[in-house]
Coordinates of C-alpha atoms and ligand atoms in Angstrom, one line a residue:
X143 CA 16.4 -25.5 69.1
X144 CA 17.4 -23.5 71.8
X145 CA 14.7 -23.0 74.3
X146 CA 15.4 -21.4 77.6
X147 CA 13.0 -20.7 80.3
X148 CA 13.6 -18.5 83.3
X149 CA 12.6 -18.7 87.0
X150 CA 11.8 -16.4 89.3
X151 CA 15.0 -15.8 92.1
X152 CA 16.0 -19.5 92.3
X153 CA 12.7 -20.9 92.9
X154 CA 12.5 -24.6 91.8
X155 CA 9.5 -26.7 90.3
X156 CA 6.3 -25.5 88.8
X157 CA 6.2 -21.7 88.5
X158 CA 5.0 -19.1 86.2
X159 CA 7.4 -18.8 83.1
X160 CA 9.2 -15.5 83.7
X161 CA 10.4 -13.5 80.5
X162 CA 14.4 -14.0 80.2
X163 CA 16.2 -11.1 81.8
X164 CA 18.3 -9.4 79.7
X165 CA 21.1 -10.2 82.0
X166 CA 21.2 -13.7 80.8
X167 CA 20.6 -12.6 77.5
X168 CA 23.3 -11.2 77.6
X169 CA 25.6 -13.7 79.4
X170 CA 24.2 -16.0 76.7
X171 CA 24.8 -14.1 74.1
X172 CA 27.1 -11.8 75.3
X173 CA 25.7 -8.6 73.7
X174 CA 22.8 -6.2 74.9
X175 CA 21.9 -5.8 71.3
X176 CA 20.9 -9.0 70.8
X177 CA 17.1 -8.1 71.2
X178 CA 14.4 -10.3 71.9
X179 CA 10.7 -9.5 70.8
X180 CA 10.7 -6.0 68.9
X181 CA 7.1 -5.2 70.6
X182 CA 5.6 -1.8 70.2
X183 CA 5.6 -0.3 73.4
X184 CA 4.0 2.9 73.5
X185 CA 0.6 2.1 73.9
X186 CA 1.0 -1.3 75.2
X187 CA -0.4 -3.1 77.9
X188 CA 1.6 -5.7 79.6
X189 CA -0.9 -6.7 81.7
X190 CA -1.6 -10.2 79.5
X191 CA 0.2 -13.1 79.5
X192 CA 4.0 -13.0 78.9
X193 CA 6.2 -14.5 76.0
X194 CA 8.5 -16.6 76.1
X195 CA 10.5 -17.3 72.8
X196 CA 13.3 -19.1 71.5
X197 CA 16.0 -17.6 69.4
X198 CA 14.1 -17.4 66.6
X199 CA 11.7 -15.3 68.4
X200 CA 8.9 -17.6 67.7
X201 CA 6.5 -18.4 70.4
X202 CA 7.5 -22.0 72.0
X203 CA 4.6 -24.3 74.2
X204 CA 5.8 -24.7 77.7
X205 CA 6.4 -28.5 77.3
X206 CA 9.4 -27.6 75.2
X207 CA 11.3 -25.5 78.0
X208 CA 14.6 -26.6 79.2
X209 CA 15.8 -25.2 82.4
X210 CA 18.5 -22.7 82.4
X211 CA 20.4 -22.5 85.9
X212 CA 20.0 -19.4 87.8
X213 CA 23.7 -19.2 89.0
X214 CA 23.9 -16.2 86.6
X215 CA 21.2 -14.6 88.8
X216 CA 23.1 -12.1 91.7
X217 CA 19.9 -13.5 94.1
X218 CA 22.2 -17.2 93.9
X219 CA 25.6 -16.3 94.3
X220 CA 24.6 -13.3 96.7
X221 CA 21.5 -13.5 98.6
X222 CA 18.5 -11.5 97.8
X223 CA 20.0 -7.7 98.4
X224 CA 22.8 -6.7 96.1
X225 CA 23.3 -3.5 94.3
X226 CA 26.4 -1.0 93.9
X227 CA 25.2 1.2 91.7
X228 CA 22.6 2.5 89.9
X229 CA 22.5 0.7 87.0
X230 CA 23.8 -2.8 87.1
X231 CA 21.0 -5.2 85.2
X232 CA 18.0 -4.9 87.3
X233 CA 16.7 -8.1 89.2
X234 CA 14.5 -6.9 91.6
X235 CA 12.7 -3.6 92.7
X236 CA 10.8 -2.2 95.2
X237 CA 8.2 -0.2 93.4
X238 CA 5.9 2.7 95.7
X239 CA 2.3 2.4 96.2
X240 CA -0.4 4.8 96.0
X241 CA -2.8 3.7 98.8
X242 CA -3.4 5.9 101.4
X243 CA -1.2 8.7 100.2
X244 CA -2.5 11.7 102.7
X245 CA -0.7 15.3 102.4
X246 CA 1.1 16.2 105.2
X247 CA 0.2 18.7 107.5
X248 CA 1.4 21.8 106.7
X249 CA 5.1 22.2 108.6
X250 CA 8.1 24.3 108.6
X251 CA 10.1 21.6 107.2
X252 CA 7.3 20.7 104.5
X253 CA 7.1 25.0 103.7
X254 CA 10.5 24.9 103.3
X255 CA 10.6 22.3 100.4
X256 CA 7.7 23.1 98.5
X257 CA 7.0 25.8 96.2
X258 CA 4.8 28.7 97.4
X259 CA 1.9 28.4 94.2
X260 CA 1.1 25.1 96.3
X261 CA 1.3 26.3 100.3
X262 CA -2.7 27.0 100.0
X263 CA -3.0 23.2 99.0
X264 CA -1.1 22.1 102.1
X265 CA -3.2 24.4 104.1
X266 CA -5.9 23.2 102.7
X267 CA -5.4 19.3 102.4
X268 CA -2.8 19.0 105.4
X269 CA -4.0 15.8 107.3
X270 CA -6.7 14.1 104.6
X271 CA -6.2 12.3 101.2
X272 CA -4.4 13.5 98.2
X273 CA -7.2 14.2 95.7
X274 CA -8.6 10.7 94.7
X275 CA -9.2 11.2 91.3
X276 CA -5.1 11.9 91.3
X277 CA -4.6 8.9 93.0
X278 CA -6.9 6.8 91.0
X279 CA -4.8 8.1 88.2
X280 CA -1.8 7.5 89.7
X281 CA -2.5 3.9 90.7
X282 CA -3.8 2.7 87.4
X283 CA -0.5 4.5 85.8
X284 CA 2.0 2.8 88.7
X285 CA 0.3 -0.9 88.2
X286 CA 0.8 -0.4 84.6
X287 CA 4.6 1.2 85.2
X288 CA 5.0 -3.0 87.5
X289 CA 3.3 -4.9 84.7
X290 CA 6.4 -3.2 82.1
X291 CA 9.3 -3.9 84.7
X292 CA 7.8 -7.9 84.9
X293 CA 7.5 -7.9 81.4
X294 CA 11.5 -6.7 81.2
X295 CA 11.9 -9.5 83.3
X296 CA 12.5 -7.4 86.7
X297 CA 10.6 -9.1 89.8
X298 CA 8.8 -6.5 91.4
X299 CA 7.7 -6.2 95.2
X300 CA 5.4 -3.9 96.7
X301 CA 5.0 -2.5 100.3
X302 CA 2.2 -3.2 102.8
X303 CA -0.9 -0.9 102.4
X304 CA -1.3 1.9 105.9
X305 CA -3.5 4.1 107.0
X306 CA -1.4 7.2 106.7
X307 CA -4.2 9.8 107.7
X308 CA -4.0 7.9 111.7
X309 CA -2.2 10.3 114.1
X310 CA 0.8 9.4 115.8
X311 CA 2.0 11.3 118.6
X312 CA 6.0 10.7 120.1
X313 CA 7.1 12.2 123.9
X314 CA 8.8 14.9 120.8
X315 CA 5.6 15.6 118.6
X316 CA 2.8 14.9 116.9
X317 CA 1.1 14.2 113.1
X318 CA 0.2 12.0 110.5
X319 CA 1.6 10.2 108.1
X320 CA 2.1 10.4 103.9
X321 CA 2.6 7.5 102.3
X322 CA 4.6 4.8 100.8
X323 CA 5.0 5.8 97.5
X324 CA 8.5 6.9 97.6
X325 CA 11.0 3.6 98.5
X326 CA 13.9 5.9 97.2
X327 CA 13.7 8.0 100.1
X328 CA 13.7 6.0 102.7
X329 CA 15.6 2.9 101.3
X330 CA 19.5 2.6 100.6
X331 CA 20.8 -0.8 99.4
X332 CA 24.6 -1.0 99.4
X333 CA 25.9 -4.0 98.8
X334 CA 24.3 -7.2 100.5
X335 CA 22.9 -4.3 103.4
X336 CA 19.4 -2.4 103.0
X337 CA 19.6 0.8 105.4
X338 CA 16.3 2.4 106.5
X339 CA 17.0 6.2 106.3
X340 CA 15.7 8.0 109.5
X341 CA 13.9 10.9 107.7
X342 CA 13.4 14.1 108.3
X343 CA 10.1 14.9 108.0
X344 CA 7.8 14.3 110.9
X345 CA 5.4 12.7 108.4
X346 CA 7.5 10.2 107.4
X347 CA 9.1 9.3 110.8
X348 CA 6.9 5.7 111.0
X349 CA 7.1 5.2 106.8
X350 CA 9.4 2.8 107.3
X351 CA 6.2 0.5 108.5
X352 CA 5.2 0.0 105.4
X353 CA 8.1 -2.1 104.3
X354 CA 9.1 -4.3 107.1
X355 CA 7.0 -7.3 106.0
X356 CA 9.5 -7.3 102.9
X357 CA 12.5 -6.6 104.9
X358 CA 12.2 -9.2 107.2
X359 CA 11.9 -11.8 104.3
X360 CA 15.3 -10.2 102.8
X361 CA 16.7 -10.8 105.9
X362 CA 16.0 -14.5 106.7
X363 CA 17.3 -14.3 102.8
X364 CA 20.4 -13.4 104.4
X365 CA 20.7 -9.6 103.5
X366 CA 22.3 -7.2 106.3
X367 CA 19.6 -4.8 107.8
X368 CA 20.3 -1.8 109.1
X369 CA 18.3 1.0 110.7
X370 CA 20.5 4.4 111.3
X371 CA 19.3 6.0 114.5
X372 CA 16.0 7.2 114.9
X373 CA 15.9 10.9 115.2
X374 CA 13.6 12.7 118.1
X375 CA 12.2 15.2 115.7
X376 CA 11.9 17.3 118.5
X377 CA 11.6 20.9 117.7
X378 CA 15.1 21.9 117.9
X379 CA 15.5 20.0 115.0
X380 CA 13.8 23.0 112.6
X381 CA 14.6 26.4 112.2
X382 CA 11.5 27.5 113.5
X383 CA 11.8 30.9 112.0
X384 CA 13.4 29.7 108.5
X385 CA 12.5 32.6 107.1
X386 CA 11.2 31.7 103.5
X387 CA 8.6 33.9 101.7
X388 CA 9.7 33.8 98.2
X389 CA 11.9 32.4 95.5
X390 CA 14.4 34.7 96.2
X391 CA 14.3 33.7 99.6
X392 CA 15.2 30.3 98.8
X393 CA 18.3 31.0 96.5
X394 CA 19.5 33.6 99.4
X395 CA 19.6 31.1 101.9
X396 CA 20.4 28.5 99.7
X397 CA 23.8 30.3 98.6
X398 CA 24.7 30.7 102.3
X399 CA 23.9 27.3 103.4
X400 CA 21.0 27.5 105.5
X401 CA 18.8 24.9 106.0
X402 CA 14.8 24.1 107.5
X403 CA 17.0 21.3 109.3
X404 CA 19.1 21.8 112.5
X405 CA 22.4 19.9 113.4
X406 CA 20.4 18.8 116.1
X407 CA 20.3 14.9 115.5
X408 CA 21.4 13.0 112.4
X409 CA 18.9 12.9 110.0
X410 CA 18.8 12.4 106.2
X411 CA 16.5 10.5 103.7
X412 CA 17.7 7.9 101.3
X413 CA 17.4 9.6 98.1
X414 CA 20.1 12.3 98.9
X415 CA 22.5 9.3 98.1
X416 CA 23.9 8.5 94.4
X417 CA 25.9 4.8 94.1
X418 CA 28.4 4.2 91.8
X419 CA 30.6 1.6 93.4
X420 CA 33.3 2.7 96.0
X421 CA 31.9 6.1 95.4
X422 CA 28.6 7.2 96.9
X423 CA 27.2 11.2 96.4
X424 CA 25.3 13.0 99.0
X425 CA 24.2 16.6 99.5
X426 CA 23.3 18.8 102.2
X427 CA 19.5 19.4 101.8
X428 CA 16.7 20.1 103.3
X429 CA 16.6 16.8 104.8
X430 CA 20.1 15.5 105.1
X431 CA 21.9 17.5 107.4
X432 CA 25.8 17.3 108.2
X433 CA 25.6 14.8 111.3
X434 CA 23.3 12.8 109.1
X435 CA 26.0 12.3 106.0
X436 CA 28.7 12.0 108.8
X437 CA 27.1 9.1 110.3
X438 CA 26.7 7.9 107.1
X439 CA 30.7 8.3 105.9
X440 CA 31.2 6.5 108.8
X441 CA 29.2 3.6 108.4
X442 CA 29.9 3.3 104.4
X443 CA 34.0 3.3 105.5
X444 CA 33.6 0.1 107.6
X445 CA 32.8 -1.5 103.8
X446 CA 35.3 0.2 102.0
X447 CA 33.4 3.1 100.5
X448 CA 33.8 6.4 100.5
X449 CA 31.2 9.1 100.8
X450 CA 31.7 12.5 98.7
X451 CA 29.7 15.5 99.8
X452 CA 28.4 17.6 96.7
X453 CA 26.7 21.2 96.9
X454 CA 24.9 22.3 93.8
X455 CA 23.5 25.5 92.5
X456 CA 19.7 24.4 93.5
X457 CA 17.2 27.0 95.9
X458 CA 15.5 23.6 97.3
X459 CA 17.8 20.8 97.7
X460 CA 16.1 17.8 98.5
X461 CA 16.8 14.6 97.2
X462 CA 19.6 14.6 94.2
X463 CA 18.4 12.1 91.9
X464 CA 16.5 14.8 90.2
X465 CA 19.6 16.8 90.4
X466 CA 22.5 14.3 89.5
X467 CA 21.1 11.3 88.7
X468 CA 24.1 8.7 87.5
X469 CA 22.9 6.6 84.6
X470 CA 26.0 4.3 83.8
X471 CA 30.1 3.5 84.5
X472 CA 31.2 7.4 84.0
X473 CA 28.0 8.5 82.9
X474 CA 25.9 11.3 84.8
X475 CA 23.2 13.4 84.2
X476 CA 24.0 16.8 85.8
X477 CA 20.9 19.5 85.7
X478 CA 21.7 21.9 83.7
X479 CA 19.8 24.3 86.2
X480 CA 21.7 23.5 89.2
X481 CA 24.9 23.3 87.9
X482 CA 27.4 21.1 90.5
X483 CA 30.1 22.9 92.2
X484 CA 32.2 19.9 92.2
X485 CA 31.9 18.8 88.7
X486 CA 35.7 19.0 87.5
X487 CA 36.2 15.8 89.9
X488 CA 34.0 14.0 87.6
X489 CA 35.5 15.8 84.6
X490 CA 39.2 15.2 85.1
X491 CA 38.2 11.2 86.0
X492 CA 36.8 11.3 82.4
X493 CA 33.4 11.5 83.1
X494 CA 30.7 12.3 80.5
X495 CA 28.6 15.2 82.2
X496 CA 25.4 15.6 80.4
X497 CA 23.4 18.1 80.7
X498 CA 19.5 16.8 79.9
X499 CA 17.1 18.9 77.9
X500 CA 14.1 21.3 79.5
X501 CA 11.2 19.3 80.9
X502 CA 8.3 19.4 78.7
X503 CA 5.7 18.8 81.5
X504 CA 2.9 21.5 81.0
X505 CA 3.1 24.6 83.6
X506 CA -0.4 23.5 84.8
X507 CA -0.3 19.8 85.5
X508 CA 0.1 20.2 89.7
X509 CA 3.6 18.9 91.0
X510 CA 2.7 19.4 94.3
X511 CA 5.6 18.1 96.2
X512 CA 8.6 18.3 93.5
X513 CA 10.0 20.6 90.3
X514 CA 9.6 19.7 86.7
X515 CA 13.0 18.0 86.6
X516 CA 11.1 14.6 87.4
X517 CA 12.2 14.2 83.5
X518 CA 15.9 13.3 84.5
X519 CA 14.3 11.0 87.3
X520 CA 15.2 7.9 85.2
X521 CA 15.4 4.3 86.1
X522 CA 18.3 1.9 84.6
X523 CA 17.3 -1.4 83.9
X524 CA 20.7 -2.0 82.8
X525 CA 23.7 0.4 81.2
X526 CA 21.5 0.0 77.6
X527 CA 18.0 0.4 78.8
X528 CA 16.5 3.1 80.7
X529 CA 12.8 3.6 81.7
X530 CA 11.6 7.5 80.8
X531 CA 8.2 9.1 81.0
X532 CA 6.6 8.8 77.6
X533 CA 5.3 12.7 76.9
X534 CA 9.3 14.1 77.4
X535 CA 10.4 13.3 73.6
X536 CA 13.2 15.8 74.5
X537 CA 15.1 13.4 77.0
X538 CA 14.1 10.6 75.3
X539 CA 15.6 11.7 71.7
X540 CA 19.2 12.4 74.2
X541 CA 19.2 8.6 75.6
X542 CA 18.9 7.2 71.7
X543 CA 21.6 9.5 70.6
X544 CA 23.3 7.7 73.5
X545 CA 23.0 4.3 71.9
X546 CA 20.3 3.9 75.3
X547 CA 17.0 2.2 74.4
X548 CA 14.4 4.1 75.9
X549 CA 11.3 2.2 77.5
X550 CA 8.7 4.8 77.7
X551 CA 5.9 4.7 80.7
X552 CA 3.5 6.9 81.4
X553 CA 3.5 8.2 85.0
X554 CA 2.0 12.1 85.0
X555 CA 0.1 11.9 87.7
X556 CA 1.9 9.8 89.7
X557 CA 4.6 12.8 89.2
X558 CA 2.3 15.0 91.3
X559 CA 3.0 12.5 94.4
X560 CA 6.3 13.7 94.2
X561 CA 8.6 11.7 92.4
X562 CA 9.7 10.2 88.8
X563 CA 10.3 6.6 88.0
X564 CA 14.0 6.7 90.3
X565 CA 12.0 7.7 93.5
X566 CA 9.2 5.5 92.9
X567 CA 11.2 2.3 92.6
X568 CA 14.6 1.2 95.3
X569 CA 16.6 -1.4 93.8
X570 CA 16.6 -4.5 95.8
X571 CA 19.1 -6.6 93.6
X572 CA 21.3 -5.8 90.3
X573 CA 23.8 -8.1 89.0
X574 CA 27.3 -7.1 89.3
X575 CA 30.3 -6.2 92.0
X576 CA 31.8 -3.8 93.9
X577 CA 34.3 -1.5 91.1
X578 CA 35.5 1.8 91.3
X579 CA 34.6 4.4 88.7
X580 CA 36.6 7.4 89.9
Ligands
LIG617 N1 13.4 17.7 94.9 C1 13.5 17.3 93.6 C2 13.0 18.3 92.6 O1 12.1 19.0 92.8 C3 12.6 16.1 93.4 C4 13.3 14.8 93.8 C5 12.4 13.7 93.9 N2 13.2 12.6 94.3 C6 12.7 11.7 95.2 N3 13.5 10.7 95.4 N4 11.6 11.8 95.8 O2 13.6 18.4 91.5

């Protein structure tokens, strides 16, 4: 009988079985298909104890585990930060957290990149607590979205809890934070190197707080650390007078390139950035201005990578992964709303461009910091499995028809926070090397 048991990133001695990752499934067997447990997941919880099976997926006690060597595992052969891309088998992840979430205070930079329906809201809420039966919500559907990525055999990490309502004041300005929910936008991992984004948003200028505890063990892990400079947030850095009133505002200065952001100081936030390999994918946004991406072209060309700028047909850029969200090797999901001005690069490389279906999310469930496009906002465990909010059957029916196997969570209200399951989560490790896809 073949019995295999994993361990958790190269521990040794007595720890809780982890489920296999498909990864070594995979090396094992060599084939994704080769599914384990056909469990029901829709209304699942994982929250109970995990299985662990043999190959003919019947239960096996602990006594009869064998131990399977790790050196499959990226965390032995590279330390414990290593990612490429966005969807090499997924070791490890970063997943937000809900504690503390407070709305920022009202700003130029936060009018510019949120929709007016919700500027009464801000107003309103600037300073104090998202609405807590949101974030009760939220939490209870965020610990359930962890227990899923366990059970697909994914180590998850979380950051440290804050007190995001306490006021801050710099020689530059003063506010309060928001919250930690978000790792994609301030986290980058490229390679063995995790860069802390500086932001943009004088909310989030201290965010980074709430994940040092974990960075610091990734680097005595021996990862590369790396904090791009700290911007002043000073005044000059907003158009003070960005003079938005309406949608058709936003398209108008959209088209002609006009930002809430100066080119005062670098800035940019994480999530402006797609991986795939040698080639990384930024935008101009709201938050990521020009010195911000060249800083970052020149960091990424000490390690051999090169940064492409894209510019798409979007009245609110900020943050692309609900924009152009690459989901394998020559595989991108391009919104079909925003339509990318670049996109014949990607064609004439052979590229499959696909363009996802409408969001079904209901006009009045409140997204108060983000569009409906949170439906593209997908998470790759690996190139055949992708993690997809439960309610959009649209998108869902696409990534079967794609031979992908969907693993539906629930996360509505976690949504209204701002972000789907790709901003929620920054992956720490996946398995597999530096290529080049273009
Ligand atoms: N600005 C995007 C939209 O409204 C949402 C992107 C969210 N992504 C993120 N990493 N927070 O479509």
């Amino acid at each position: 009988m073949l019995c295999i048991r994993a361990f958790r990133g190269g521990c040794r001695g007595r720890e809780v079985p982890h489920p296999l990752p498909k990864v070594m499934k995979k090396l094992l067997t060599g084939s994704w298909d080769n599914e384990s447990p056909k469990i029901k997941r829709e209304n699942a919880s994982w929250s109970g104890s995990q299985q662990v099976l043999d190959k003919n997926n019947s239960n096996v006690a602990s006594e009869d585990y064998i131990m399977e060597s790790d050196e499959n595992l990226s965390h032995e052969k590279h330390g414990p930060v290593w990612a490429w891309n966005e969807w090499d088998p997924l070791e490890e992840v970063i997943v937000g957290n809900v504690n503390g979430a407070t709305v920022p205070p009202f700003t130029v930079e936060v009018k510019a990149n949120t929709y007016a329906k919700h500027w009464e809201f801000f107003r309103k809420h600037g300073g104090t607590s998202f609405p807590e039966g949101y974030l009760k919500k939220a939490n209870a559907e965020i610990e359930e979205f962890c227990n899923i990525l366990k059970h697909e055999g994914v180590e998850v990490k979380r950051p440290d809890n804050m007190d995001f309502s306490q006021v801050y004041q710099t020689p530059d300005f003063e506010s309060c934070g928001m919250y930690a929910a978000m790792p994609r936008d301030i986290l980058l991992v490229i390679g063995d190197e995790i860069i802390e984004a500086p932001m943009a948003w004088r909310s989030r200028f201290f965010e980074y707080r709430a994940y040092r505890s974990l960075i610091k063990e990734y680097f005595k892990g021996g990862a590369m650390w790396t904090t791009a400079p700290k911007p002043q947030m000073a005044d000059e850095l907003y158009d003070q007078v960005y003079p938005i009133r309406s949608v058709e505002d936003r398209h108008r200065l959209a088209a002609n390139g006009q930002f809430v952001t100066t080119e005062f100081e670098p800035c940019f936030d994480a999530a402006d950035f797609m991986r795939a390999g040698r080639d990384v994918f930024v935008q101009r946004s709201q938050v990521t201005n020009y010195m911000g991406i060249e800083w970052m072209r020149r960091h990424l060309e000490k390690k051999g990578i090169r940064l492409h700028t894209l510019s798409f047909k979007d009245p609110n850029p900020m943050h692309i992964d609900a924009t152009f969200n690459i989901i394998g090797p020559g595989m991108v999901l391009s919104n079909p709303d925003r339509p990318c001005h670049q996109i014949e690069m990607f064609k004439n490389a052979g590229w499959d461009v696909i363009h996802p279906p409408n969001p079904l999310i209901s006009d009045d469930h409140p997204l108060w910091m983000s569009s409906k496009w949170l439906s593209m906002n997908v998470l790759m465990l690996d190139p055949k499995r992708v993690i997809v909010q439960s309610t959009e059957t649209s998108i869902r029916k696409l990534f079967e028809s794609l031979g992908i196997e969907c693993i539906p969570v629930n996360i509505l209200h976690a949504n209204s926070l701002g972000g789907g399951f790709h901003c929620w989560t920054c992956d720490i490790r996946r398995n597999g090397e530096l290529e080049s896809y273009l």
